[in-house]
mmCIF file of C-alpha atoms and ligand atoms in Angstrom:
data_model
loop_
_atom_site.group_PDB
_atom_site.id
_atom_site.type_symbol
_atom_site.label_atom_id
_atom_site.label_comp_id
_atom_site.label_asym_id
_atom_site.label_seq_id
_atom_site.Cartn_x
_atom_site.Cartn_y
_atom_site.Cartn_z
ATOM 1 C CA UNK A 90 0.000 0.000 0.000
ATOM 2 C CA UNK A 91 2.652 2.498 -1.078
ATOM 3 C CA UNK A 92 0.093 5.330 -1.243
ATOM 4 C CA UNK A 93 -0.299 5.226 2.542
ATOM 5 C CA UNK A 94 2.171 6.821 4.950
ATOM 6 C CA UNK A 95 3.443 5.019 8.049
ATOM 7 C CA UNK A 96 1.106 5.505 11.010
ATOM 8 C CA UNK A 97 -1.712 7.085 8.988
ATOM 9 C CA UNK A 98 -4.618 4.735 9.772
ATOM 10 C CA UNK A 99 -6.395 4.150 13.095
ATOM 11 C CA UNK A 100 -8.386 1.003 12.271
ATOM 12 C CA UNK A 101 -8.315 -1.827 9.734
ATOM 13 C CA UNK A 102 -11.453 -3.906 9.152
ATOM 14 C CA UNK A 103 -11.334 -6.600 6.520
ATOM 15 C CA UNK A 104 -12.253 -10.031 5.276
ATOM 16 C CA UNK A 105 -9.650 -11.494 2.910
ATOM 17 C CA UNK A 106 -10.125 -14.303 0.393
ATOM 18 C CA UNK A 107 -10.157 -17.463 2.554
ATOM 19 C CA UNK A 108 -7.277 -19.909 1.906
ATOM 20 C CA UNK A 109 -8.389 -23.410 0.809
ATOM 21 C CA UNK A 110 -11.988 -22.325 0.127
ATOM 22 C CA UNK A 111 -12.742 -23.300 -3.475
ATOM 23 C CA UNK A 112 -14.322 -19.995 -4.502
ATOM 24 C CA UNK A 113 -10.961 -18.241 -3.961
ATOM 25 C CA UNK A 114 -8.649 -20.835 -5.597
ATOM 26 C CA UNK A 115 -8.471 -18.986 -8.932
ATOM 27 C CA UNK A 116 -7.806 -15.640 -7.293
ATOM 28 C CA UNK A 117 -4.837 -16.994 -5.341
ATOM 29 C CA UNK A 118 -3.500 -18.835 -8.408
ATOM 30 C CA UNK A 119 -3.777 -15.732 -10.598
ATOM 31 C CA UNK A 120 -2.204 -13.506 -7.961
ATOM 32 C CA UNK A 121 0.779 -15.753 -7.291
ATOM 33 C CA UNK A 122 2.496 -17.855 -9.973
ATOM 34 C CA UNK A 123 3.949 -20.144 -7.286
ATOM 35 C CA UNK A 124 0.437 -21.127 -6.161
ATOM 36 C CA UNK A 125 -0.646 -21.817 -9.768
ATOM 37 C CA UNK A 126 2.420 -24.032 -10.250
ATOM 38 C CA UNK A 127 1.709 -25.952 -7.052
ATOM 39 C CA UNK A 128 -1.910 -26.655 -8.093
ATOM 40 C CA UNK A 129 -0.596 -28.043 -11.362
ATOM 41 C CA UNK A 130 1.869 -30.227 -9.498
ATOM 42 C CA UNK A 131 -0.994 -31.453 -7.301
ATOM 43 C CA UNK A 132 -3.073 -32.373 -10.379
ATOM 44 C CA UNK A 133 -0.207 -34.411 -11.769
ATOM 45 C CA UNK A 134 0.792 -36.157 -8.567
ATOM 46 C CA UNK A 135 -1.508 -35.626 -5.595
ATOM 47 C CA UNK A 136 0.745 -35.337 -2.524
ATOM 48 C CA UNK A 137 -0.137 -34.107 0.943
ATOM 49 C CA UNK A 138 3.113 -32.153 1.013
ATOM 50 C CA UNK A 139 1.983 -30.143 -2.037
ATOM 51 C CA UNK A 140 -1.332 -29.342 -0.345
ATOM 52 C CA UNK A 141 0.580 -28.042 2.656
ATOM 53 C CA UNK A 142 2.746 -25.883 0.357
ATOM 54 C CA UNK A 143 -0.348 -24.412 -1.328
ATOM 55 C CA UNK A 144 -1.841 -23.563 2.062
ATOM 56 C CA UNK A 145 1.458 -21.969 3.177
ATOM 57 C CA UNK A 146 1.763 -19.952 -0.040
ATOM 58 C CA UNK A 147 -1.802 -18.618 0.286
ATOM 59 C CA UNK A 148 -1.001 -17.382 3.780
ATOM 60 C CA UNK A 149 2.298 -15.886 2.576
ATOM 61 C CA UNK A 150 0.255 -13.881 0.060
ATOM 62 C CA UNK A 151 -2.126 -12.597 2.756
ATOM 63 C CA UNK A 152 0.771 -12.087 5.164
ATOM 64 C CA UNK A 153 2.203 -9.303 2.994
ATOM 65 C CA UNK A 154 -1.026 -7.387 3.559
ATOM 66 C CA UNK A 155 -0.900 -7.921 7.337
ATOM 67 C CA UNK A 156 2.691 -6.640 7.272
ATOM 68 C CA UNK A 157 1.669 -3.500 5.372
ATOM 69 C CA UNK A 158 -1.277 -3.016 7.709
ATOM 70 C CA UNK A 159 1.114 -3.016 10.645
ATOM 71 C CA UNK A 160 3.191 -0.308 8.978
ATOM 72 C CA UNK A 161 0.283 2.029 8.181
ATOM 73 C CA UNK A 162 -1.482 1.682 11.546
ATOM 74 C CA UNK A 163 -0.807 4.248 14.271
ATOM 75 C CA UNK A 164 0.562 3.177 17.639
ATOM 76 C CA UNK A 165 -2.501 1.744 19.401
ATOM 77 C CA UNK A 166 -4.306 1.095 16.087
ATOM 78 C CA UNK A 167 -6.469 -2.014 15.803
ATOM 79 C CA UNK A 168 -6.753 -4.649 13.056
ATOM 80 C CA UNK A 169 -9.978 -6.697 12.741
ATOM 81 C CA UNK A 170 -9.775 -9.687 10.405
ATOM 82 C CA UNK A 171 -12.879 -11.706 9.586
ATOM 83 C CA UNK A 172 -11.785 -15.195 8.526
ATOM 84 C CA UNK A 173 -13.340 -18.627 8.293
ATOM 85 C CA UNK A 174 -11.513 -21.929 8.602
ATOM 86 C CA UNK A 175 -11.772 -24.285 5.629
ATOM 87 C CA UNK A 176 -12.551 -27.972 5.321
ATOM 88 C CA UNK A 177 -11.562 -29.855 2.222
ATOM 89 C CA UNK A 178 -11.048 -33.365 0.934
ATOM 90 C CA UNK A 179 -7.701 -33.638 -0.810
ATOM 91 C CA UNK A 180 -6.317 -36.932 -2.054
ATOM 92 C CA UNK A 181 -9.328 -38.668 -0.488
ATOM 93 C CA UNK A 182 -8.620 -37.225 2.942
ATOM 94 C CA UNK A 183 -10.970 -34.800 4.664
ATOM 95 C CA UNK A 184 -9.256 -32.202 6.808
ATOM 96 C CA UNK A 185 -9.465 -28.789 8.453
ATOM 97 C CA UNK A 186 -7.349 -25.846 7.403
ATOM 98 C CA UNK A 187 -7.413 -23.618 10.503
ATOM 99 C CA UNK A 188 -6.942 -20.259 8.811
ATOM 100 C CA UNK A 189 -7.638 -18.360 12.023
ATOM 101 C CA UNK A 190 -4.698 -19.881 13.885
ATOM 102 C CA UNK A 191 -2.318 -19.417 10.954
ATOM 103 C CA UNK A 192 -3.230 -15.714 10.641
ATOM 104 C CA UNK A 193 -2.814 -15.270 14.398
ATOM 105 C CA UNK A 194 0.683 -16.776 14.266
ATOM 106 C CA UNK A 195 1.682 -14.607 11.317
ATOM 107 C CA UNK A 196 0.346 -11.412 12.905
ATOM 108 C CA UNK A 197 2.174 -12.172 16.153
ATOM 109 C CA UNK A 198 5.426 -12.660 14.207
ATOM 110 C CA UNK A 199 4.862 -9.279 12.546
ATOM 111 C CA UNK A 200 4.619 -7.672 15.988
ATOM 112 C CA UNK A 201 0.881 -7.367 16.625
ATOM 113 C CA UNK A 202 -0.530 -8.068 20.080
ATOM 114 C CA UNK A 203 -3.346 -10.616 19.920
ATOM 115 C CA UNK A 204 -6.592 -9.587 21.644
ATOM 116 C CA UNK A 205 -9.577 -11.820 22.524
ATOM 117 C CA UNK A 206 -11.443 -12.679 19.325
ATOM 118 C CA UNK A 207 -15.117 -12.805 18.375
ATOM 119 C CA UNK A 208 -16.915 -15.876 17.078
ATOM 120 C CA UNK A 209 -19.483 -14.912 14.477
ATOM 121 C CA UNK A 210 -22.118 -17.635 14.542
ATOM 122 C CA UNK A 211 -24.028 -18.118 11.326
ATOM 123 C CA UNK A 212 -27.153 -20.171 10.735
ATOM 124 C CA UNK A 213 -26.079 -23.845 10.770
ATOM 125 C CA UNK A 214 -25.603 -25.748 7.569
ATOM 126 C CA UNK A 215 -26.011 -29.522 7.376
ATOM 127 C CA UNK A 216 -23.487 -31.624 9.347
ATOM 128 C CA UNK A 217 -20.864 -33.530 7.380
ATOM 129 C CA UNK A 218 -20.186 -37.218 6.959
ATOM 130 C CA UNK A 219 -16.814 -38.121 5.412
ATOM 131 C CA UNK A 220 -16.744 -34.602 3.999
ATOM 132 C CA UNK A 221 -19.711 -35.389 1.757
ATOM 133 C CA UNK A 222 -22.064 -32.760 3.163
ATOM 134 C CA UNK A 223 -24.619 -34.990 4.894
ATOM 135 C CA UNK A 224 -24.746 -37.747 7.459
ATOM 136 C CA UNK A 225 -26.350 -40.141 4.968
ATOM 137 C CA UNK A 226 -27.509 -43.448 6.430
ATOM 138 C CA UNK A 227 -24.746 -43.729 9.042
ATOM 139 C CA UNK A 228 -25.405 -40.396 10.702
ATOM 140 C CA UNK A 229 -25.921 -41.911 14.141
ATOM 141 C CA UNK A 230 -22.882 -44.178 14.132
ATOM 142 C CA UNK A 231 -19.520 -43.090 15.565
ATOM 143 C CA UNK A 232 -16.802 -42.161 14.790
ATOM 144 C CA UNK A 233 -16.611 -40.802 11.219
ATOM 145 C CA UNK A 234 -18.835 -37.723 11.181
ATOM 146 C CA UNK A 235 -17.429 -34.212 11.436
ATOM 147 C CA UNK A 236 -18.457 -31.159 13.393
ATOM 148 C CA UNK A 237 -19.948 -28.483 11.145
ATOM 149 C CA UNK A 238 -18.154 -25.168 10.797
ATOM 150 C CA UNK A 239 -20.905 -22.747 11.724
ATOM 151 C CA UNK A 240 -18.728 -19.960 13.139
ATOM 152 C CA UNK A 241 -16.316 -17.578 11.515
ATOM 153 C CA UNK A 242 -13.672 -15.681 13.428
ATOM 154 C CA UNK A 243 -13.195 -11.981 13.869
ATOM 155 C CA UNK A 244 -9.575 -11.805 14.930
ATOM 156 C CA UNK A 245 -8.498 -8.685 16.793
ATOM 157 C CA UNK A 246 -4.970 -7.336 17.045
ATOM 158 C CA UNK A 247 -3.377 -4.172 18.386
ATOM 159 C CA UNK A 248 -0.229 -2.469 17.183
ATOM 160 C CA UNK A 249 1.882 -1.230 20.065
ATOM 161 C CA UNK A 250 0.494 0.429 23.179
ATOM 162 C CA UNK A 251 -2.998 1.561 24.115
ATOM 163 C CA UNK A 252 -4.082 4.622 22.132
ATOM 164 C CA UNK A 253 -3.614 7.887 23.997
ATOM 165 C CA UNK A 254 -6.171 10.715 24.100
ATOM 166 C CA UNK A 255 -6.364 14.142 25.718
ATOM 167 C CA UNK A 256 -8.598 14.101 28.827
ATOM 168 C CA UNK A 257 -12.254 14.576 27.758
ATOM 169 C CA UNK A 258 -11.324 14.371 24.045
ATOM 170 C CA UNK A 259 -14.589 15.536 22.448
ATOM 171 C CA UNK A 260 -14.428 13.270 19.361
ATOM 172 C CA UNK A 261 -13.881 10.294 21.624
ATOM 173 C CA UNK A 262 -16.814 11.190 23.869
ATOM 174 C CA UNK A 263 -18.996 11.835 20.797
ATOM 175 C CA UNK A 264 -18.227 8.298 19.667
ATOM 176 C CA UNK A 265 -19.396 6.580 22.874
ATOM 177 C CA UNK A 266 -21.564 3.450 22.601
ATOM 178 C CA UNK A 267 -24.542 2.687 24.849
ATOM 179 C CA UNK A 268 -24.543 0.249 27.767
ATOM 180 C CA UNK A 269 -26.726 -2.158 25.797
ATOM 181 C CA UNK A 270 -24.371 -1.995 22.807
ATOM 182 C CA UNK A 271 -21.356 -2.523 25.055
ATOM 183 C CA UNK A 272 -22.892 -5.580 26.722
ATOM 184 C CA UNK A 273 -23.804 -7.159 23.389
ATOM 185 C CA UNK A 274 -20.796 -6.209 21.286
ATOM 186 C CA UNK A 275 -18.085 -7.036 23.807
ATOM 187 C CA UNK A 276 -19.326 -10.575 24.379
ATOM 188 C CA UNK A 277 -17.533 -13.287 22.454
ATOM 189 C CA UNK A 278 -20.300 -14.854 20.397
ATOM 190 C CA UNK A 279 -22.137 -12.738 17.853
ATOM 191 C CA UNK A 280 -25.209 -14.132 16.175
ATOM 192 C CA UNK A 281 -25.543 -12.021 13.059
ATOM 193 C CA UNK A 282 -27.255 -13.242 9.897
ATOM 194 C CA UNK A 283 -25.010 -13.405 6.831
ATOM 195 C CA UNK A 284 -25.682 -11.079 3.923
ATOM 196 C CA UNK A 285 -28.365 -12.445 1.694
ATOM 197 C CA UNK A 286 -26.544 -12.613 -1.589
ATOM 198 C CA UNK A 287 -28.431 -11.178 -4.539
ATOM 199 C CA UNK A 288 -28.931 -13.185 -7.708
ATOM 200 C CA UNK A 289 -26.065 -11.356 -9.410
ATOM 201 C CA UNK A 290 -23.022 -13.583 -9.796
ATOM 202 C CA UNK A 291 -20.834 -10.523 -9.679
ATOM 203 C CA UNK A 292 -22.102 -9.565 -6.250
ATOM 204 C CA UNK A 293 -21.883 -13.135 -4.907
ATOM 205 C CA UNK A 294 -18.212 -13.352 -5.781
ATOM 206 C CA UNK A 295 -17.329 -10.658 -3.243
ATOM 207 C CA UNK A 296 -18.680 -12.741 -0.310
ATOM 208 C CA UNK A 297 -19.686 -9.533 1.455
ATOM 209 C CA UNK A 298 -19.991 -9.404 5.219
ATOM 210 C CA UNK A 299 -23.177 -7.838 6.610
ATOM 211 C CA UNK A 300 -23.265 -4.104 7.381
ATOM 212 C CA UNK A 301 -23.876 -5.008 11.038
ATOM 213 C CA UNK A 302 -20.427 -6.609 11.401
ATOM 214 C CA UNK A 303 -18.598 -3.580 9.992
ATOM 215 C CA UNK A 304 -20.827 -1.206 11.985
ATOM 216 C CA UNK A 305 -20.055 -2.849 15.333
ATOM 217 C CA UNK A 306 -16.306 -3.090 14.710
ATOM 218 C CA UNK A 307 -15.978 0.502 13.530
ATOM 219 C CA UNK A 308 -17.915 1.826 16.536
ATOM 220 C CA UNK A 309 -16.003 -0.398 18.978
ATOM 221 C CA UNK A 310 -12.485 0.338 17.772
ATOM 222 C CA UNK A 311 -12.393 3.822 16.215
ATOM 223 C CA UNK A 312 -13.644 7.318 16.938
ATOM 224 C CA UNK A 313 -15.247 9.908 14.659
ATOM 225 C CA UNK A 314 -12.699 11.488 12.341
ATOM 226 C CA UNK A 315 -10.480 8.369 12.289
ATOM 227 C CA UNK A 316 -9.460 6.628 9.079
ATOM 228 C CA UNK A 317 -10.639 3.063 8.530
ATOM 229 C CA UNK A 318 -8.766 0.906 6.020
ATOM 230 C CA UNK A 319 -10.033 -2.182 4.212
ATOM 231 C CA UNK A 320 -7.254 -3.751 2.121
ATOM 232 C CA UNK A 321 -9.693 -6.331 0.646
ATOM 233 C CA UNK A 322 -12.637 -4.027 -0.009
ATOM 234 C CA UNK A 323 -14.885 -6.366 -2.043
ATOM 235 C CA UNK A 324 -18.297 -4.717 -2.446
ATOM 236 C CA UNK A 325 -17.338 -1.719 -0.300
ATOM 237 C CA UNK A 326 -19.156 -2.553 2.954
ATOM 238 C CA UNK A 327 -16.402 -1.208 5.243
ATOM 239 C CA UNK A 328 -16.166 2.119 3.404
ATOM 240 C CA UNK A 329 -19.936 2.539 3.303
ATOM 241 C CA UNK A 330 -20.282 1.978 7.051
ATOM 242 C CA UNK A 331 -17.192 4.017 7.934
ATOM 243 C CA UNK A 332 -18.601 7.020 6.086
ATOM 244 C CA UNK A 333 -22.018 6.559 7.672
ATOM 245 C CA UNK A 334 -20.319 6.744 11.072
ATOM 246 C CA UNK A 335 -18.287 9.902 10.444
ATOM 247 C CA UNK A 336 -15.018 8.101 9.773
ATOM 248 C CA UNK A 337 -12.798 8.450 6.692
ATOM 249 C CA UNK A 338 -12.086 5.343 4.689
ATOM 250 C CA UNK A 339 -9.531 3.853 2.337
ATOM 251 C CA UNK A 340 -10.171 0.669 0.406
ATOM 252 C CA UNK A 341 -8.119 -1.516 -1.917
ATOM 253 C CA UNK A 342 -9.630 -3.951 -4.383
ATOM 254 C CA UNK A 343 -7.926 -5.802 -7.240
ATOM 255 C CA UNK A 344 -11.045 -6.975 -9.096
ATOM 256 C CA UNK A 345 -12.138 -4.097 -11.325
ATOM 257 C CA UNK A 346 -15.411 -5.860 -12.078
ATOM 258 C CA UNK A 347 -16.765 -5.104 -8.610
ATOM 259 C CA UNK A 348 -16.313 -1.346 -9.053
ATOM 260 C CA UNK A 349 -19.987 -0.766 -10.028
ATOM 261 C CA UNK A 350 -21.055 -2.573 -6.839
ATOM 262 C CA UNK A 351 -18.716 -0.433 -4.733
ATOM 263 C CA UNK A 352 -19.999 2.769 -6.349
ATOM 264 C CA UNK A 353 -23.598 1.706 -5.780
ATOM 265 C CA UNK A 354 -23.011 0.798 -2.135
ATOM 266 C CA UNK A 355 -21.118 3.932 -1.237
ATOM 267 C CA UNK A 356 -23.345 6.181 -3.326
ATOM 268 C CA UNK A 357 -26.453 4.904 -1.569
ATOM 269 C CA UNK A 358 -25.066 5.430 1.901
ATOM 270 C CA UNK A 359 -25.996 8.449 3.987
ATOM 271 C CA UNK A 360 -22.631 10.149 4.017
ATOM 272 C CA UNK A 361 -22.577 12.491 6.991
ATOM 273 C CA UNK A 362 -19.215 14.119 6.424
ATOM 274 C CA UNK A 363 -17.274 15.560 3.515
ATOM 275 C CA UNK A 364 -15.799 12.509 1.862
ATOM 276 C CA UNK A 365 -13.738 11.938 -1.188
ATOM 277 C CA UNK A 366 -13.397 8.584 -2.888
ATOM 278 C CA UNK A 367 -10.288 8.104 -4.932
ATOM 279 C CA UNK A 368 -9.676 5.131 -7.164
ATOM 280 C CA UNK A 369 -6.028 4.225 -7.560
ATOM 281 C CA UNK A 370 -5.314 2.222 -10.706
ATOM 282 C CA UNK A 371 -2.140 0.239 -11.176
HETATM 283 C C1 SAM B 542 -14.012 -11.715 0.989
HETATM 284 S S1 SAM B 542 -13.921 -10.448 -0.187
HETATM 285 C C2 SAM B 542 -14.245 -8.990 0.757
HETATM 286 C C3 SAM B 542 -15.716 -8.765 0.972
HETATM 287 C C4 SAM B 542 -16.016 -7.454 1.670
HETATM 288 N N1 SAM B 542 -15.776 -7.541 3.117
HETATM 289 C C5 SAM B 542 -17.448 -7.033 1.434
HETATM 290 O O1 SAM B 542 -18.200 -6.815 2.400
HETATM 291 O O2 SAM B 542 -17.854 -6.946 0.263
HETATM 292 C C6 SAM B 542 -12.224 -10.317 -0.556
HETATM 293 C C7 SAM B 542 -11.901 -9.332 -1.694
HETATM 294 O O3 SAM B 542 -10.485 -9.148 -1.738
HETATM 295 C C8 SAM B 542 -10.112 -8.896 -3.087
HETATM 296 N N2 SAM B 542 -8.652 -9.084 -3.181
HETATM 297 C C9 SAM B 542 -7.950 -10.218 -3.262
HETATM 298 N N3 SAM B 542 -6.622 -9.989 -3.260
HETATM 299 C C10 SAM B 542 -6.482 -8.645 -3.153
HETATM 300 C C11 SAM B 542 -5.358 -7.765 -3.064
HETATM 301 N N4 SAM B 542 -4.112 -8.235 -3.113
HETATM 302 N N5 SAM B 542 -5.582 -6.457 -2.925
HETATM 303 C C12 SAM B 542 -6.844 -5.962 -2.882
HETATM 304 N N6 SAM B 542 -7.959 -6.738 -2.965
HETATM 305 C C13 SAM B 542 -7.772 -8.063 -3.103
HETATM 306 C C14 SAM B 542 -10.980 -9.873 -3.860
HETATM 307 O O4 SAM B 542 -11.109 -9.484 -5.223
HETATM 308 C C15 SAM B 542 -12.301 -9.806 -3.074
HETATM 309 O O5 SAM B 542 -13.196 -8.886 -3.656
#
């Protein structure tokens, strides 16, 4: 993110492409030639070691963004990363790819302090049997069924020390949440319905998170006038909600095809401060 100066952002809220989730395979392969090569190697000779290398390379790709996020955050700035784990059958073997723990390890190596995370519970999908998506006839017989992944993670990290404010800082006090909001938002399990995806394939491909998720995180971890970054902007949810809440916003998105969705989302929001949206093309 060369456009952004060191220490210029107070909060990062994002949801990256999820490693080992099929819908993002092409994106990772197109973004990184090494990943494309490894998939080809896997097709030719399916080896567990190659699967491991693909998983590692996907996290290396995301890791560069976490590293840049660390640089652009202020001391005391917060990073919120929405990520789901992945399950997949490779070479006939069903297994979990715990993306949340890998990202936590990488962020700690970068220098972030890990904070208690949030579990975002979504409506349950059908339990799995041998990775096939249903219990079938043996659903009541141990031991080969798997627990369903019905939570995603919202990982929380801080750069450096607690943020410092002047006593009675007016912007901070103007950004206060209510007691009811505090009690609900600062508990670990959030039950928030996922975004109902529209029929448009273009919109589905962004896998948007609901406005509610961005709204809570922005109000919990930034104050009015702050700048909120989303390095994987998708349909523009973070920017829309940041602007609605009197924050500035910067977003990065590599897929030009989602630009009309971003424009529509941000254009329809009730912007309550002077805001400028700049599109940086490379
Ligand atoms: C899970 S989606 C984000 C969804 C978003 N939270 C929303 O509400 O719409 C991830 C997005 O990251 C984009 N992306 C992937 N690699 C990127 C990169 N290196 N820089 C910027 N955007 C990237 C993808 O094109 C995709 O739109």
